[in-house]
XYZ file of N, CA, C and O in Angstrom:
468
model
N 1.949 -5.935 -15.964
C 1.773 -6.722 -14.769
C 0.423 -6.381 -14.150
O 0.019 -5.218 -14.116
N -0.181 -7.277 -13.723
C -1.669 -7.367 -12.982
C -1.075 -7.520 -11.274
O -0.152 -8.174 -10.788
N -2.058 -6.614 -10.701
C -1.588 -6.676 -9.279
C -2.847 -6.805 -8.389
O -3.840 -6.097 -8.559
N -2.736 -7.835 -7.344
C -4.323 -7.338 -6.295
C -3.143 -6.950 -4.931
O -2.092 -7.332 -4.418
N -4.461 -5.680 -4.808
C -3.919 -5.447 -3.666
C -4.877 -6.013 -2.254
O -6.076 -5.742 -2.187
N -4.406 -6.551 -1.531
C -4.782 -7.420 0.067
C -4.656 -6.127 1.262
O -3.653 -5.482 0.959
N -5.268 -5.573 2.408
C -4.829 -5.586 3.361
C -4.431 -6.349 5.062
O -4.762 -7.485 5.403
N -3.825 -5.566 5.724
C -3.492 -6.796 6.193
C -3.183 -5.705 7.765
O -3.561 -4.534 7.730
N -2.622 -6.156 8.787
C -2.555 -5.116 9.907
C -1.152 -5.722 10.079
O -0.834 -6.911 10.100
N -0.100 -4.205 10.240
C 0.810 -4.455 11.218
C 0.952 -5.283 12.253
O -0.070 -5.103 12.916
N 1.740 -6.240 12.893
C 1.932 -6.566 14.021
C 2.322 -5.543 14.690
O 1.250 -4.973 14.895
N 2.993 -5.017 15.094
C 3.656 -3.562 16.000
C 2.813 -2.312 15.705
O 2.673 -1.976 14.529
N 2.374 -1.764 16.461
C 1.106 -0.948 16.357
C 0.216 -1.180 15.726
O -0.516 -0.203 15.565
N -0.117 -2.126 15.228
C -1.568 -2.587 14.389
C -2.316 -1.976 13.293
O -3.440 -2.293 12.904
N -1.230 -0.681 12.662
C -1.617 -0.094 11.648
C -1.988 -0.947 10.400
O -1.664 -2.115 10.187
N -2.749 -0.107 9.608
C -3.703 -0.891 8.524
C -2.015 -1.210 7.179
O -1.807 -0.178 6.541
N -1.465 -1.850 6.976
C -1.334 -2.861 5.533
C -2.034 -2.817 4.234
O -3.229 -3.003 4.004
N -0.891 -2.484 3.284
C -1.785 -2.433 1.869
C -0.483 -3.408 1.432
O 0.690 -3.097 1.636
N -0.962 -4.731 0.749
C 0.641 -5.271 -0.413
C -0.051 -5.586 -1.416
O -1.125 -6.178 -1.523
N 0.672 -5.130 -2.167
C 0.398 -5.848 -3.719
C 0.761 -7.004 -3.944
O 1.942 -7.017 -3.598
N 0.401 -8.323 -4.431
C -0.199 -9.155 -5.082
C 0.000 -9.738 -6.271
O -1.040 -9.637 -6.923
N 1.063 -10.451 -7.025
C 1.194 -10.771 -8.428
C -0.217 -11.157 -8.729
O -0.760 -11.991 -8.004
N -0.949 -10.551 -9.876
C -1.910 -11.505 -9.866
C -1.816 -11.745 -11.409
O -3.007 -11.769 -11.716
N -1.184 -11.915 -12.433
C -0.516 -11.792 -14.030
C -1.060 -12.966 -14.060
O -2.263 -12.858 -14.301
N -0.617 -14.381 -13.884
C -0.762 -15.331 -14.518
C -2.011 -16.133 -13.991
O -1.688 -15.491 -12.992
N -3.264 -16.993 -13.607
C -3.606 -17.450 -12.820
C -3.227 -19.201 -12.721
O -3.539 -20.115 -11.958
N -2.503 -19.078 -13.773
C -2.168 -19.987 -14.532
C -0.382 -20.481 -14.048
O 0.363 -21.323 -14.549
N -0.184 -19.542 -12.895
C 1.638 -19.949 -12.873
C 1.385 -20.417 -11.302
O 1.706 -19.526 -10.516
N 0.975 -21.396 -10.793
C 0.781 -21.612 -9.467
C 2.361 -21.620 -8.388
O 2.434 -21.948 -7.204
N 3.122 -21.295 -9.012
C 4.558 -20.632 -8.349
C 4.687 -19.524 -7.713
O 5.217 -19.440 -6.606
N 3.966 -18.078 -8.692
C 3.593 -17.069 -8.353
C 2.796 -16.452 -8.445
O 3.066 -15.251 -8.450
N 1.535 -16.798 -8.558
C 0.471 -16.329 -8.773
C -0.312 -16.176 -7.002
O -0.501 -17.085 -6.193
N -0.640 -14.630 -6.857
C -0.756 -14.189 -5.502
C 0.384 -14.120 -4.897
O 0.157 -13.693 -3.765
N 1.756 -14.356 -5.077
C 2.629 -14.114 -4.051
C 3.049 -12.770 -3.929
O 3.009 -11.951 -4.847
N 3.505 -12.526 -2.628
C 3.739 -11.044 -2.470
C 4.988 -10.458 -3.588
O 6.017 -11.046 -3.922
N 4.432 -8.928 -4.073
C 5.202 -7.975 -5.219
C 5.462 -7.431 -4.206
O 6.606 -7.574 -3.774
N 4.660 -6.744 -3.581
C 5.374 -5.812 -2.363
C 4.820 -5.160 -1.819
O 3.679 -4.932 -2.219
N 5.327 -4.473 -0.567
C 4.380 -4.268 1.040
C 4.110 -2.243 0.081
O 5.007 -1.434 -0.159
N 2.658 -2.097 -0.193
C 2.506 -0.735 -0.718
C 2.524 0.182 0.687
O 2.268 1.335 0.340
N 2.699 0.128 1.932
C 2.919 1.262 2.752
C 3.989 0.658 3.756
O 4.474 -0.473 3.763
N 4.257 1.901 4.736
C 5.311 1.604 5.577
C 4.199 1.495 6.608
O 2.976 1.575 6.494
N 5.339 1.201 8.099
C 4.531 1.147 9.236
C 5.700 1.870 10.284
O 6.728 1.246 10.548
N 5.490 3.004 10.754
C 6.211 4.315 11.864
C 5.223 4.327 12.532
O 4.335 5.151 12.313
N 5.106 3.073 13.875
C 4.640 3.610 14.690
C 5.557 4.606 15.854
O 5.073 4.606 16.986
N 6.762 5.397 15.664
C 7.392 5.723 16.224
C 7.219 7.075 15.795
O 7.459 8.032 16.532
N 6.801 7.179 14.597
C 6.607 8.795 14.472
C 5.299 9.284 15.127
O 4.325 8.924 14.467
N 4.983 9.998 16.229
C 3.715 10.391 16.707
C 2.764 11.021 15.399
O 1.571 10.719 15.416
N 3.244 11.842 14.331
C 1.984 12.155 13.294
C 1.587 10.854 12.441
O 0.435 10.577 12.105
N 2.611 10.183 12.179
C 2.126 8.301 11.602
C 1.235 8.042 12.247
O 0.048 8.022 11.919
N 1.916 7.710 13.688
C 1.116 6.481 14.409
C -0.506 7.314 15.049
O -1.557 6.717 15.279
N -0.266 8.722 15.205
C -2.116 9.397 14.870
C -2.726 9.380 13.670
O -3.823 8.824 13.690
N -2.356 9.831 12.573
C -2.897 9.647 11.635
C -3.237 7.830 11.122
O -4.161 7.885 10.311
N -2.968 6.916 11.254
C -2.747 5.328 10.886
C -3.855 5.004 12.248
O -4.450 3.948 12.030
N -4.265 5.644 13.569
C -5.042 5.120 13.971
C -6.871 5.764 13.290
O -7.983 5.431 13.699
N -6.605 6.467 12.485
C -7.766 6.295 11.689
C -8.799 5.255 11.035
O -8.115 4.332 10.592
N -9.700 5.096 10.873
C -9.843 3.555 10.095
C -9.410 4.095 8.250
O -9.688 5.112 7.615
N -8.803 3.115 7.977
C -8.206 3.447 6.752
C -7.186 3.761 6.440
O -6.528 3.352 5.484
N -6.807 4.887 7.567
C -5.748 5.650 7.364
C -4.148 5.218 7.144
O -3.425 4.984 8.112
N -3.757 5.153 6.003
C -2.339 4.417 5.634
C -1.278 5.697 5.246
O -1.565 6.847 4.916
N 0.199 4.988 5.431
C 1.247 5.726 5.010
C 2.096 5.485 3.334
O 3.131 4.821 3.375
N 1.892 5.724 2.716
C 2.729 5.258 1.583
C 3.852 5.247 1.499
O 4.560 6.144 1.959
N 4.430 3.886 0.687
C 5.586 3.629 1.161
C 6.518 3.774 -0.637
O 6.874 2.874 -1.398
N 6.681 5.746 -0.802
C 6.978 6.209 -1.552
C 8.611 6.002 -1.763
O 9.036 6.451 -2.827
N 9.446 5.464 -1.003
C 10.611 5.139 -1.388
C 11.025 4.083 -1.973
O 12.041 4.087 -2.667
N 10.163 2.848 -1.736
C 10.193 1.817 -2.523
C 9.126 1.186 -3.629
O 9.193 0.113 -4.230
N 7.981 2.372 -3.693
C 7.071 1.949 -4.421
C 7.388 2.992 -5.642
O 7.921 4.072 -5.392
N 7.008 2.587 -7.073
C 6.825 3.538 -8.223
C 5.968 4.294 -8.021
O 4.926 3.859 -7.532
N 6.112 5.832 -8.355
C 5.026 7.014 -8.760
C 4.085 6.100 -9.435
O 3.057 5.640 -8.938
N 4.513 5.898 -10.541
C 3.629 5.067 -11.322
C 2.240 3.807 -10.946
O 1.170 3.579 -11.511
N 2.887 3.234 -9.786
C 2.188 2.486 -9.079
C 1.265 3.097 -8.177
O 0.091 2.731 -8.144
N 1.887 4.360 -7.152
C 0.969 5.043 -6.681
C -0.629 5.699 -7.238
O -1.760 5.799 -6.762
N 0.150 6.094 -8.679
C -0.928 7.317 -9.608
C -1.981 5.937 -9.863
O -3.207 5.986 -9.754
N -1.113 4.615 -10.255
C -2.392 3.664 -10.594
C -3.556 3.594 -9.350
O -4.781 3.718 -9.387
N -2.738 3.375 -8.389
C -3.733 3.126 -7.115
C -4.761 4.879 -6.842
O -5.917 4.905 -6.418
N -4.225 5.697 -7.089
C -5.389 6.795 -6.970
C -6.221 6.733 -8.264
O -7.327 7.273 -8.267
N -5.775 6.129 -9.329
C -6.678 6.414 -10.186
C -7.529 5.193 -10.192
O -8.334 5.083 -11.117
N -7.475 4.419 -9.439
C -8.300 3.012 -9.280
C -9.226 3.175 -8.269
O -10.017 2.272 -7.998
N -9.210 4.526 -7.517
C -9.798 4.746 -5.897
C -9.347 3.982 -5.039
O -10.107 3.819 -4.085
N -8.086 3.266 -4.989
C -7.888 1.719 -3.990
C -7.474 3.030 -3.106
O -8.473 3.299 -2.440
N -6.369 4.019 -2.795
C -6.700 5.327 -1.432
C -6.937 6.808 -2.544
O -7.359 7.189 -3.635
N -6.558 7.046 -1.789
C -6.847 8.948 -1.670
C -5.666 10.100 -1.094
O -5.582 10.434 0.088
N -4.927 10.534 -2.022
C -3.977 11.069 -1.346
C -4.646 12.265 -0.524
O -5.375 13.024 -1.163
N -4.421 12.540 1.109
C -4.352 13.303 1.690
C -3.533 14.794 1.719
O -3.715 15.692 2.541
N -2.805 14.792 0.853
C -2.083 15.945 0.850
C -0.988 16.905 1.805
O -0.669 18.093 1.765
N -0.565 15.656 2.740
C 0.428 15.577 3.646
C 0.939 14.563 3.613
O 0.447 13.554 3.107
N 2.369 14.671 4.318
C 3.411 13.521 4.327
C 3.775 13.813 5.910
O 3.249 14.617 6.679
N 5.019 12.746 6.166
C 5.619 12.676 7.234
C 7.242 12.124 6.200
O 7.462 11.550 5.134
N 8.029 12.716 7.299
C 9.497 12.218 7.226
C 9.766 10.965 7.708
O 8.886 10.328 8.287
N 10.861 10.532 7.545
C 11.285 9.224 8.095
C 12.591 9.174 7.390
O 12.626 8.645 6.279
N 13.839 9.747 8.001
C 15.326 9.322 7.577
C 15.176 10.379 6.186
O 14.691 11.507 6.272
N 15.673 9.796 4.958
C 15.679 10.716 4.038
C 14.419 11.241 3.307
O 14.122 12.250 2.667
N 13.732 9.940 3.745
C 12.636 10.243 2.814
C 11.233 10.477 3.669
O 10.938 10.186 4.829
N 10.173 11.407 2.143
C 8.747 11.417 2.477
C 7.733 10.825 2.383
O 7.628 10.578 1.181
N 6.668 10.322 3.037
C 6.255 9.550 3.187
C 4.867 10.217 2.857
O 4.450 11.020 3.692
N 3.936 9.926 1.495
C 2.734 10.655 1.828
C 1.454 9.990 2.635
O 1.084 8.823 2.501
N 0.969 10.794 3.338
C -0.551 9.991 3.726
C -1.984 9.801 2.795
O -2.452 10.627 2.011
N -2.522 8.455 3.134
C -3.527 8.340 2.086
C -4.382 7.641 3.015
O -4.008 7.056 4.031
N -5.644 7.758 2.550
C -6.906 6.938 2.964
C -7.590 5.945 2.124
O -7.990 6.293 1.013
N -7.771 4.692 2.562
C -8.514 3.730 1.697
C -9.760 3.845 1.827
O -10.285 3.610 2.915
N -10.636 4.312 0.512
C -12.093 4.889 0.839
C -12.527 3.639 1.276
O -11.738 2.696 1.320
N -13.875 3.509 1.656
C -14.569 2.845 2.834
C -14.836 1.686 1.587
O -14.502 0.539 1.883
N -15.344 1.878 0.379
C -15.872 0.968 -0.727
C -14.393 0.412 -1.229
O -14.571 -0.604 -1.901
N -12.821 0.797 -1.104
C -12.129 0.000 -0.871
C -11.729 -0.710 -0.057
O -11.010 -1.638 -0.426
N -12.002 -0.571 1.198
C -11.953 -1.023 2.671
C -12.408 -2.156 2.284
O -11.837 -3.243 2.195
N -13.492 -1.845 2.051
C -14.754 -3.254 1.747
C -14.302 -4.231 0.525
O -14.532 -5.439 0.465
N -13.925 -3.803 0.005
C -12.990 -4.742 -1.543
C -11.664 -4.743 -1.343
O -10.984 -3.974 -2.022
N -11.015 -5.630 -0.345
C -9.478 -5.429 -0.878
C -8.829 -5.966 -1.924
O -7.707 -5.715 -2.364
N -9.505 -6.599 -2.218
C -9.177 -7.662 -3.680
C -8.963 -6.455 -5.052
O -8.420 -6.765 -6.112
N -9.435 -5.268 -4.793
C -9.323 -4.495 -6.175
C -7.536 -4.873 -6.813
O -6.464 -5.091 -6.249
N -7.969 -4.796 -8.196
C -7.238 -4.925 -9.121
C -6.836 -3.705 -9.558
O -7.600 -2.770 -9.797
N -5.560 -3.690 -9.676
C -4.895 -2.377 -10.931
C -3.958 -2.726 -11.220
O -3.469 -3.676 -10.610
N -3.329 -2.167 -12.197
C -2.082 -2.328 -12.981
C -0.500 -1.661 -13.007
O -0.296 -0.548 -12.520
N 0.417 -2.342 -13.531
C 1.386 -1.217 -13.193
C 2.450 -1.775 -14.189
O 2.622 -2.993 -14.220
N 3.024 -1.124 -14.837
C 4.127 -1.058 -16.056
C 5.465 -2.101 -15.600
O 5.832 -3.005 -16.351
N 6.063 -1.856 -14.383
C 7.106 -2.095 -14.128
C 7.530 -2.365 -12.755
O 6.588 -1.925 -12.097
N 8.358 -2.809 -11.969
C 8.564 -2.584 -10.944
C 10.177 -2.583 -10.618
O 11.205 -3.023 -11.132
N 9.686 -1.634 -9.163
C 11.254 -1.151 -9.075
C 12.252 -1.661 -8.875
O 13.293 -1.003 -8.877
């Protein structure tokens, strides 16, 4: 599967949006660009989220519904940067990442991903 990823801003705290993008066929005008799925969450209720997310760039990954697999593609594409902290939210962790500035500037980057969940 071919994916672009778009950003986009929260409505409710206005945090930065990453979704992936079918982009496989260009050729299937049914689904071609329609949303695969929202790649971060949005907690503006957690005070370390909603500080860290007012960064420029600064996003939450949305590791409970996205594949490892999908993540490792997106660091190995530079589309973010894992930060090396998370936040909680209910059961799960949530890691923080930054979209470097030369992805900022390209949201259209392309990467790939095996499967989805």
């Amino acid at each position: 599967m071919r994916l672009a990823v778009c950003a986009d801003r929260y409505e409710w705290g206005g945090a930065l949006a990453l979704l992936a993008l079918d982009a496989t066929d260009p050729g299937d005008e049914d689904e071609y660009l329609e949303l695969w799925c929202s790649l971060t969450v949005n907690l503006p209720g957690d005070p370390v989220a909603s500080t860290w997310c007012s960064g420029e760039g600064h996003v939450v990954l949305d590791a409970n519904n996205v594949p490892a697999a999908l993540v490792e593609a997106l660091v190995g594409a530079g589309v973010v940067e894992l930060a090396g902290r998370s936040v909680r939210s209910g059961f799960c962790s949530y890691p923080l990442a930054v979209v470097p500035r030369d992805g900022a500037d390209s949201p259209e980057a392309i990467t790939s991903a095996s499967e989805r969940p």
